[in-house]
Short mmCIF file of C-alpha atoms and ligand atoms in Angstrom, two decimals:
data_model
loop_
_atom_site.label_atom_id
_atom_site.label_comp_id
_atom_site.label_asym_id
_atom_site.label_seq_id
_atom_site.Cartn_x
_atom_site.Cartn_y
_atom_site.Cartn_z
CA UNK A 14 15.61 -14.22 -12.39
CA UNK A 15 15.24 -16.87 -9.63
CA UNK A 16 11.95 -16.22 -7.59
CA UNK A 17 12.75 -14.29 -4.39
CA UNK A 18 10.47 -16.16 -2.59
CA UNK A 19 12.47 -19.35 -3.03
CA UNK A 20 15.78 -17.42 -2.29
CA UNK A 21 14.46 -15.21 0.87
CA UNK A 22 14.40 -18.24 3.43
CA UNK A 23 18.15 -19.13 2.57
CA UNK A 24 19.01 -15.46 2.49
CA UNK A 25 17.53 -14.88 5.86
CA UNK A 26 19.09 -17.80 7.33
CA UNK A 27 22.47 -16.94 5.87
CA UNK A 28 21.92 -13.40 7.61
CA UNK A 29 20.83 -15.16 10.75
CA UNK A 30 17.81 -13.28 10.44
CA UNK A 31 14.90 -15.76 9.96
CA UNK A 32 15.46 -17.15 13.54
CA UNK A 33 15.85 -13.58 15.04
CA UNK A 34 12.60 -12.36 13.48
CA UNK A 35 10.72 -15.17 14.93
CA UNK A 36 12.39 -15.30 18.21
CA UNK A 37 11.32 -11.42 18.76
CA UNK A 38 7.59 -11.94 17.94
CA UNK A 39 5.02 -11.63 20.58
CA UNK A 40 3.22 -14.48 19.07
CA UNK A 41 6.01 -16.87 20.94
CA UNK A 42 6.81 -14.79 23.82
CA UNK A 43 4.80 -12.40 26.29
CA UNK A 44 1.35 -10.96 26.16
CA UNK A 45 -0.37 -11.13 22.74
CA UNK A 46 -1.90 -8.18 21.24
CA UNK A 47 -5.57 -8.16 22.88
CA UNK A 48 -8.14 -5.66 21.51
CA UNK A 49 -10.39 -6.81 24.52
CA UNK A 50 -7.98 -4.78 26.74
CA UNK A 51 -8.27 -1.48 24.95
CA UNK A 52 -8.74 1.68 26.93
CA UNK A 53 -10.46 4.82 25.67
CA UNK A 54 -9.58 8.59 26.51
CA UNK A 55 -11.53 10.91 24.32
CA UNK A 56 -10.88 14.57 23.80
CA UNK A 57 -13.83 16.73 25.26
CA UNK A 58 -14.93 18.58 21.82
CA UNK A 59 -13.63 17.85 18.41
CA UNK A 60 -11.57 20.40 16.40
CA UNK A 61 -12.88 22.01 13.35
CA UNK A 62 -12.42 19.91 10.11
CA UNK A 63 -11.94 21.64 6.51
CA UNK A 64 -14.86 21.19 4.21
CA UNK A 65 -14.47 17.68 2.28
CA UNK A 66 -13.55 19.70 -1.00
CA UNK A 67 -10.54 21.37 0.79
CA UNK A 68 -9.17 18.28 2.21
CA UNK A 69 -5.48 17.42 0.83
CA UNK A 70 -4.23 14.18 1.13
CA UNK A 71 -2.79 13.20 4.52
CA UNK A 72 -2.73 16.85 5.88
CA UNK A 73 -5.81 16.71 8.32
CA UNK A 74 -5.45 14.20 11.07
CA UNK A 75 -8.56 13.04 13.28
CA UNK A 76 -9.00 13.74 17.10
CA UNK A 77 -7.58 10.33 18.38
CA UNK A 78 -5.00 7.81 17.80
CA UNK A 79 -4.30 4.44 18.80
CA UNK A 80 -1.23 3.06 20.49
CA UNK A 81 -0.04 -0.24 21.57
CA UNK A 82 3.43 -0.81 23.34
CA UNK A 83 5.65 -3.75 22.91
CA UNK A 84 8.41 -5.00 24.94
CA UNK A 85 10.59 -8.13 24.39
CA UNK A 86 10.28 -9.08 28.05
CA UNK A 87 6.37 -8.65 28.48
CA UNK A 88 5.11 -8.83 24.96
CA UNK A 89 2.03 -6.40 24.21
CA UNK A 90 0.61 -3.98 26.70
CA UNK A 91 -2.94 -3.08 26.65
CA UNK A 92 -3.82 -0.77 23.50
CA UNK A 93 -5.03 2.68 24.13
CA UNK A 94 -7.09 5.05 22.03
CA UNK A 95 -5.89 8.57 23.24
CA UNK A 96 -6.28 12.13 21.73
CA UNK A 97 -4.01 12.81 18.90
CA UNK A 98 -0.86 14.34 19.64
CA UNK A 99 2.88 14.15 19.66
CA UNK A 100 4.86 10.98 20.65
CA UNK A 101 7.52 11.40 23.16
CA UNK A 102 10.66 9.22 22.16
CA UNK A 103 14.11 9.20 23.32
CA UNK A 104 16.28 10.64 20.68
CA UNK A 105 18.44 7.51 20.59
CA UNK A 106 15.21 5.25 19.64
CA UNK A 107 16.15 2.83 17.03
CA UNK A 108 13.47 4.15 14.48
CA UNK A 109 15.38 7.43 14.31
CA UNK A 110 18.95 5.74 13.55
CA UNK A 111 18.51 2.43 11.77
CA UNK A 112 15.14 2.93 10.11
CA UNK A 113 13.01 0.49 12.16
CA UNK A 114 9.66 1.59 10.71
CA UNK A 115 7.17 -0.13 8.54
CA UNK A 116 3.46 1.05 7.87
CA UNK A 117 0.38 0.34 6.20
CA UNK A 118 -2.11 2.26 4.11
CA UNK A 119 -5.79 1.14 4.46
CA UNK A 120 -9.27 3.11 3.96
CA UNK A 121 -12.63 3.29 6.00
CA UNK A 122 -15.56 4.15 3.72
CA UNK A 123 -18.93 5.65 4.62
CA UNK A 124 -21.57 4.18 2.41
CA UNK A 125 -24.91 5.47 1.35
CA UNK A 126 -26.80 4.35 4.27
CA UNK A 127 -24.37 5.78 6.66
CA UNK A 128 -22.59 2.46 7.68
CA UNK A 129 -18.95 2.32 8.01
CA UNK A 130 -16.89 -0.16 6.04
CA UNK A 131 -13.22 -1.05 5.81
CA UNK A 132 -11.64 -2.92 2.57
CA UNK A 133 -9.79 -6.25 3.26
CA UNK A 134 -8.31 -5.07 6.71
CA UNK A 135 -6.87 -8.66 7.15
CA UNK A 136 -4.50 -8.10 4.15
CA UNK A 137 -3.16 -4.88 5.78
CA UNK A 138 -2.75 -6.89 8.96
CA UNK A 139 -1.09 -9.71 7.41
CA UNK A 140 1.34 -7.35 5.24
CA UNK A 141 2.32 -5.16 8.33
CA UNK A 142 3.15 -8.47 10.23
CA UNK A 143 5.40 -9.40 7.07
CA UNK A 144 7.02 -6.02 7.06
CA UNK A 145 7.53 -5.94 10.86
CA UNK A 146 8.99 -9.39 11.21
CA UNK A 147 11.54 -8.63 8.36
CA UNK A 148 12.82 -5.60 10.41
CA UNK A 149 12.88 -8.12 13.65
CA UNK A 150 9.92 -6.04 14.97
CA UNK A 151 7.14 -7.67 16.68
CA UNK A 152 4.25 -9.17 14.97
CA UNK A 153 0.42 -9.76 16.37
CA UNK A 154 -2.57 -11.46 15.80
CA UNK A 155 -4.34 -10.15 12.72
CA UNK A 156 -7.74 -10.58 14.23
CA UNK A 157 -6.94 -8.47 17.10
CA UNK A 158 -5.29 -5.86 14.65
CA UNK A 159 -8.67 -5.62 12.75
CA UNK A 160 -10.78 -5.58 16.01
CA UNK A 161 -8.62 -2.54 17.29
CA UNK A 162 -8.85 -0.85 14.01
CA UNK A 163 -12.56 -1.31 14.01
CA UNK A 164 -12.84 0.07 17.57
CA UNK A 165 -10.92 3.08 16.45
CA UNK A 166 -12.73 3.94 13.28
CA UNK A 167 -16.20 3.45 14.98
CA UNK A 168 -14.73 6.10 17.40
CA UNK A 169 -13.75 8.37 14.57
CA UNK A 170 -17.11 7.98 12.33
CA UNK A 171 -18.22 11.19 12.39
CA UNK A 172 -15.18 12.67 10.72
CA UNK A 173 -15.34 10.46 7.82
CA UNK A 174 -16.64 12.60 4.82
CA UNK A 175 -20.09 11.05 3.83
CA UNK A 176 -19.45 11.34 0.08
CA UNK A 177 -18.53 8.90 -2.92
CA UNK A 178 -14.62 9.16 -3.45
CA UNK A 179 -13.99 10.30 0.16
CA UNK A 180 -12.83 8.16 2.93
CA UNK A 181 -11.02 8.03 6.24
CA UNK A 182 -7.23 7.00 5.30
CA UNK A 183 -5.60 5.01 8.16
CA UNK A 184 -2.03 4.88 8.65
CA UNK A 185 -0.91 1.79 11.15
CA UNK A 186 2.90 2.14 11.75
CA UNK A 187 5.05 -0.01 13.65
CA UNK A 188 8.58 1.49 14.99
CA UNK A 189 11.39 0.53 17.19
CA UNK A 190 11.50 2.58 20.53
CA UNK A 191 14.37 0.98 22.32
CA UNK A 192 16.73 3.80 23.39
CA UNK A 193 20.19 2.59 22.52
CA UNK A 194 22.54 3.13 19.45
CA UNK A 195 23.77 -0.78 19.39
CA UNK A 196 22.72 -2.21 16.05
CA UNK A 197 20.51 -4.86 16.96
CA UNK A 198 16.85 -6.10 17.13
CA UNK A 199 14.48 -3.81 18.87
CA UNK A 200 13.89 -4.73 22.49
CA UNK A 201 10.88 -2.14 22.49
CA UNK A 202 8.32 -1.19 20.07
CA UNK A 203 5.28 0.92 19.27
CA UNK A 204 2.35 0.00 17.04
CA UNK A 205 0.32 3.25 16.34
CA UNK A 206 -2.56 4.07 14.02
CA UNK A 207 -3.39 7.68 12.97
CA UNK A 208 -6.36 8.59 10.58
CA UNK A 209 -6.81 11.30 7.92
CA UNK A 210 -10.07 12.22 6.45
CA UNK A 211 -9.31 12.39 2.74
CA UNK A 212 -10.98 13.00 -0.82
CA UNK A 213 -10.22 11.70 -4.22
CA UNK A 214 -6.57 11.32 -4.93
CA UNK A 215 -7.22 13.53 -8.07
CA UNK A 216 -9.90 16.19 -7.54
CA UNK A 217 -12.29 16.00 -10.48
CA UNK A 218 -11.62 12.21 -11.60
CA UNK A 219 -8.81 10.61 -13.33
CA UNK A 220 -5.72 12.30 -14.08
CA UNK A 221 -3.60 10.46 -16.21
CA UNK A 222 0.19 10.60 -15.31
CA UNK A 223 3.43 10.73 -17.38
CA UNK A 224 6.25 8.53 -16.14
CA UNK A 225 9.87 8.46 -16.59
CA UNK A 226 11.15 5.01 -16.67
CA UNK A 227 14.25 5.11 -14.65
CA UNK A 228 17.41 3.31 -15.98
CA UNK A 229 19.58 4.76 -13.07
CA UNK A 230 17.79 4.80 -9.72
CA UNK A 231 16.60 1.13 -8.67
CA UNK A 232 13.68 0.92 -6.17
CA UNK A 233 14.06 -2.72 -5.44
CA UNK A 234 16.31 -5.90 -6.09
CA UNK A 235 16.32 -9.54 -5.70
CA UNK A 236 17.19 -10.17 -1.98
CA UNK A 237 16.18 -6.82 -0.88
CA UNK A 238 13.03 -5.50 0.94
CA UNK A 239 11.06 -4.06 -1.99
CA UNK A 240 8.28 -6.19 -1.39
CA UNK A 241 7.69 -4.85 2.39
CA UNK A 242 6.09 -1.96 3.05
CA UNK A 243 9.19 0.02 4.95
CA UNK A 244 9.53 3.76 5.23
CA UNK A 245 13.10 3.37 4.15
CA UNK A 246 11.82 2.13 0.68
CA UNK A 247 10.18 5.35 0.14
CA UNK A 248 12.82 8.13 1.16
CA UNK A 249 15.21 7.22 -1.41
CA UNK A 250 12.65 7.57 -4.22
CA UNK A 251 12.11 11.42 -3.81
CA UNK A 252 15.23 12.55 -5.31
CA UNK A 253 14.75 10.52 -8.67
CA UNK A 254 10.92 11.81 -8.38
CA UNK A 255 12.36 15.51 -8.22
CA UNK A 256 14.47 14.92 -11.10
CA UNK A 257 11.76 13.34 -12.98
CA UNK A 258 9.40 16.33 -12.35
CA UNK A 259 11.96 18.88 -13.64
CA UNK A 260 11.79 16.95 -16.86
CA UNK A 261 7.88 17.30 -16.92
CA UNK A 262 7.06 13.77 -15.57
CA UNK A 263 4.89 13.01 -12.70
CA UNK A 264 6.33 9.86 -11.39
CA UNK A 265 9.18 7.41 -11.73
CA UNK A 266 8.59 4.00 -13.50
CA UNK A 267 10.85 1.73 -11.57
CA UNK A 268 12.61 -0.83 -13.63
CA UNK A 269 15.02 -3.58 -12.69
CA UNK A 270 18.16 -5.16 -13.85
CA UNK A 271 19.94 -4.92 -17.32
CA UNK A 272 16.81 -6.38 -19.08
CA UNK A 273 15.13 -3.24 -17.64
CA UNK A 274 12.04 -5.25 -16.18
CA UNK A 275 9.07 -3.33 -15.36
CA UNK A 276 8.33 -3.27 -11.47
CA UNK A 277 6.32 -0.59 -10.09
CA UNK A 278 4.95 3.05 -11.19
CA UNK A 279 5.78 5.61 -8.60
CA UNK A 280 4.21 4.15 -5.26
CA UNK A 281 1.88 1.92 -7.04
CA UNK A 282 1.88 -1.35 -8.72
CA UNK A 283 1.84 -1.26 -12.44
CA UNK A 284 -0.70 -2.80 -14.94
CA UNK A 285 -0.49 -2.69 -18.66
CA UNK A 286 -3.05 -4.24 -21.29
CA UNK A 287 -1.36 -5.67 -24.49
CA UNK A 288 -3.15 -7.08 -27.58
CA UNK A 289 -2.08 -10.57 -27.88
CA UNK A 290 -3.21 -13.28 -30.37
CA UNK A 291 -6.69 -11.82 -31.09
CA UNK A 292 -7.16 -11.33 -27.38
CA UNK A 293 -6.22 -8.72 -24.74
CA UNK A 294 -3.79 -9.58 -21.87
CA UNK A 295 -3.71 -7.68 -18.67
CA UNK A 296 -0.05 -7.91 -17.20
CA UNK A 297 1.41 -7.10 -14.09
CA UNK A 298 4.72 -8.10 -12.60
CA UNK A 299 4.88 -11.19 -10.35
CA UNK A 300 5.52 -11.14 -6.66
CA UNK A 301 9.13 -12.07 -6.94
CA UNK A 302 10.33 -10.15 -3.76
CA UNK A 303 10.74 -6.76 -5.56
CA UNK A 304 7.09 -5.74 -5.90
CA UNK A 305 4.99 -4.46 -3.12
CA UNK A 306 2.18 -7.08 -2.44
CA UNK A 307 -0.57 -4.40 -3.19
CA UNK A 308 -4.12 -4.87 -1.77
CA UNK A 309 -5.58 -3.12 -4.94
CA UNK A 310 -3.34 -5.17 -6.87
CA UNK A 311 -4.49 -8.37 -5.65
CA UNK A 312 -7.91 -7.31 -5.76
CA UNK A 313 -7.92 -6.20 -9.38
CA UNK A 314 -6.19 -9.71 -10.30
CA UNK A 315 -8.98 -11.54 -8.52
CA UNK A 316 -11.74 -9.58 -10.02
CA UNK A 317 -10.32 -9.78 -13.46
CA UNK A 318 -9.94 -13.30 -13.27
CA UNK A 319 -13.30 -13.82 -12.20
CA UNK A 320 -15.20 -11.10 -14.42
CA UNK A 321 -13.28 -10.65 -17.52
CA UNK A 322 -14.45 -13.08 -20.49
CA UNK A 323 -11.63 -15.80 -21.02
CA UNK A 324 -12.53 -15.76 -24.77
CA UNK A 325 -11.25 -12.27 -24.80
CA UNK A 326 -8.80 -11.90 -21.96
CA UNK A 327 -5.73 -13.34 -20.55
CA UNK A 328 -4.68 -12.21 -17.26
CA UNK A 329 -1.00 -12.61 -16.59
CA UNK A 330 1.37 -12.13 -13.58
CA UNK A 331 4.78 -12.21 -15.59
CA UNK A 332 8.02 -10.42 -16.07
CA UNK A 333 7.92 -7.81 -18.85
CA UNK A 334 10.48 -5.45 -19.91
CA UNK A 335 10.23 -1.67 -20.83
CA UNK A 336 11.75 -2.77 -24.24
CA UNK A 337 8.63 -5.10 -24.60
CA UNK A 338 6.49 -2.04 -23.93
CA UNK A 339 8.01 0.17 -26.27
CA UNK A 340 8.16 -2.35 -29.28
CA UNK A 341 4.62 -3.16 -28.78
CA UNK A 342 3.66 0.39 -28.42
CA UNK A 343 5.31 0.99 -31.83
CA UNK A 344 3.27 -1.68 -33.43
CA UNK A 345 0.06 -0.43 -31.64
CA UNK A 346 -0.27 -3.41 -29.50
CA UNK A 347 -0.36 -1.53 -26.09
CA UNK A 348 -4.11 -0.89 -25.14
CA UNK A 349 -3.77 1.07 -22.06
CA UNK A 350 -1.79 1.21 -18.69
CA UNK A 351 -2.55 2.13 -15.21
CA UNK A 352 -0.87 2.25 -11.78
CA UNK A 353 -3.04 0.64 -8.67
CA UNK A 354 -2.68 1.28 -5.00
CA UNK A 355 -4.67 2.38 -1.76
CA UNK A 356 -4.39 5.94 -2.17
CA UNK A 357 -5.60 6.61 -5.71
CA UNK A 358 -7.21 3.08 -6.61
CA UNK A 359 -6.21 3.31 -10.17
CA UNK A 360 -4.19 5.95 -11.75
CA UNK A 361 -4.14 6.12 -15.54
CA UNK A 362 -0.86 6.23 -17.42
CA UNK A 363 -0.72 8.39 -20.53
CA UNK A 364 2.95 8.65 -21.43
CA UNK A 365 6.33 7.05 -20.73
CA UNK A 366 9.79 8.55 -21.02
CA UNK A 367 12.34 5.81 -22.09
CA UNK A 368 15.64 6.23 -23.47
CA UNK A 369 15.22 9.86 -24.68
CA UNK A 370 11.87 9.08 -26.29
CA UNK A 371 8.24 9.59 -25.17
CA UNK A 372 6.04 6.61 -25.55
CA UNK A 373 2.22 7.37 -25.88
CA UNK A 374 -0.20 5.00 -24.11
CA UNK A 375 -3.54 5.31 -25.47
CA UNK A 376 -6.57 6.65 -23.35
CA UNK A 377 -10.23 7.08 -24.32
CA UNK A 378 -10.20 10.74 -25.10
CA UNK A 379 -13.37 11.68 -23.27
CA UNK A 380 -12.78 9.66 -20.18
CA UNK A 381 -9.10 10.57 -19.47
CA UNK A 382 -8.49 6.82 -18.71
CA UNK A 383 -8.38 3.44 -20.61
CA UNK A 384 -11.52 1.15 -20.77
CA UNK A 385 -10.29 -1.54 -18.54
CA UNK A 386 -8.95 1.38 -16.19
CA UNK A 387 -12.29 2.86 -15.52
CA UNK A 388 -13.95 -0.56 -15.25
CA UNK A 389 -11.61 -1.85 -12.41
CA UNK A 390 -11.63 1.52 -10.79
CA UNK A 391 -15.65 0.92 -10.52
CA UNK A 392 -15.42 -2.72 -9.46
CA UNK A 393 -13.22 -1.71 -6.62
CA UNK A 394 -15.31 1.34 -5.41
CA UNK A 395 -18.57 -0.41 -5.87
CA UNK A 396 -17.34 -2.90 -3.20
CA UNK A 397 -15.82 -0.31 -0.82
CA UNK A 398 -18.68 1.96 -0.81
CA UNK A 399 -21.10 -1.02 -0.25
CA UNK A 400 -22.74 -0.44 -3.65
CA UNK A 401 -22.02 -4.19 -4.25
CA UNK A 402 -22.16 -6.31 -1.44
CA UNK A 403 -19.04 -8.47 -1.20
CA UNK A 404 -17.04 -10.34 1.48
CA UNK A 405 -13.84 -8.00 1.18
CA UNK A 406 -16.02 -5.14 2.70
CA UNK A 407 -16.13 -5.61 6.36
CA UNK A 408 -18.48 -3.44 8.50
CA UNK A 409 -17.23 -1.48 11.38
C1 COI B 30 -0.70 3.72 -1.99
O1 COI B 30 -1.24 4.24 -2.90
O2 COI B 30 -0.91 2.57 -1.52
C2 COI B 30 0.52 4.04 -1.38
O3 COI B 30 1.28 3.31 -0.88
C3 COI B 30 0.67 5.59 -1.26
C4 COI B 30 0.87 6.06 0.05
C5 COI B 30 2.53 5.74 0.34
C6 COI B 30 0.90 7.54 0.11
#
């Protein structure tokens, strides 16, 4: 399979999209996104929040939201922080008809000393820009994006649960708002950010999941947009997920091509540990255009390369197939497996249904997760909660 990063510029040129997506960016025309221009209008008194242990993922929202409007003619208007509430959009807005929507998931953490920290916010800004440009929606200066997020989070500080495993989940979203049915690049857009106080993805620690490897539905393909965080990539995954759930699986393991390359696990990047030549190999699929450029994925790879003993470990970004997983599991060469993403950080995998058989993936019986799964979860969590001082952790 040819690397998509090599093929994408040619593909976009062929579709006339590369030029278009650049010509609609505010970087070239109109006012730039400017965090210093933000206006703030606060609510009079905060609503009641559920106690932390009752917080379900993404169901409670903070009292404010951040909005920044963009027009092709004038570029970015002054951003606004306003009370949380419904948006008023024309029913013909392009987001509703042609899926001009992309988003991010990021978190703010309250550390032991009460300070608030973001985890690699620049990575989310960069990825949102890539998603947005691919949809011919506007882009922005990542530093201004980060400053706006910092300003917004500092206003919502008091609703961040002060407990390990808890955080404020942030959802930056970009939508096309031009009111017209012509299929064209959006001439108006809205960047908005909402925030949701959340607890651990799985109450009570790790919950190892059973995956059904999908040989029918495909999440992403070369030349497609599976590497971008577009809402349109998520909705079509739900029906296969419901079918998998009917058969007792928690999530779908997404495969690609006649070779059944392993790509992603549910909404997460997938990692496997194999035994190899007396060493262990940590493997994840390469960023070939079918894989979301996960911030947690990138962080795990960087920390693993830095911290695992190279006499014992190989860290690989390479193609691997579900048949390789099945064959190596039969030989006792699969050590552990996990999914990685912002919401759950890491999610251990205990079983994979493939071609009518269930393949067992080892776990440490007492921990419900593999040894490396547990180790990387601690590496990331220690940085996020400021237990370990690290440049990825950015104070608000
Ligand atoms: C993540 O874990 O990073 C995700 O993308 C999940 C989110 C869509 C809820």
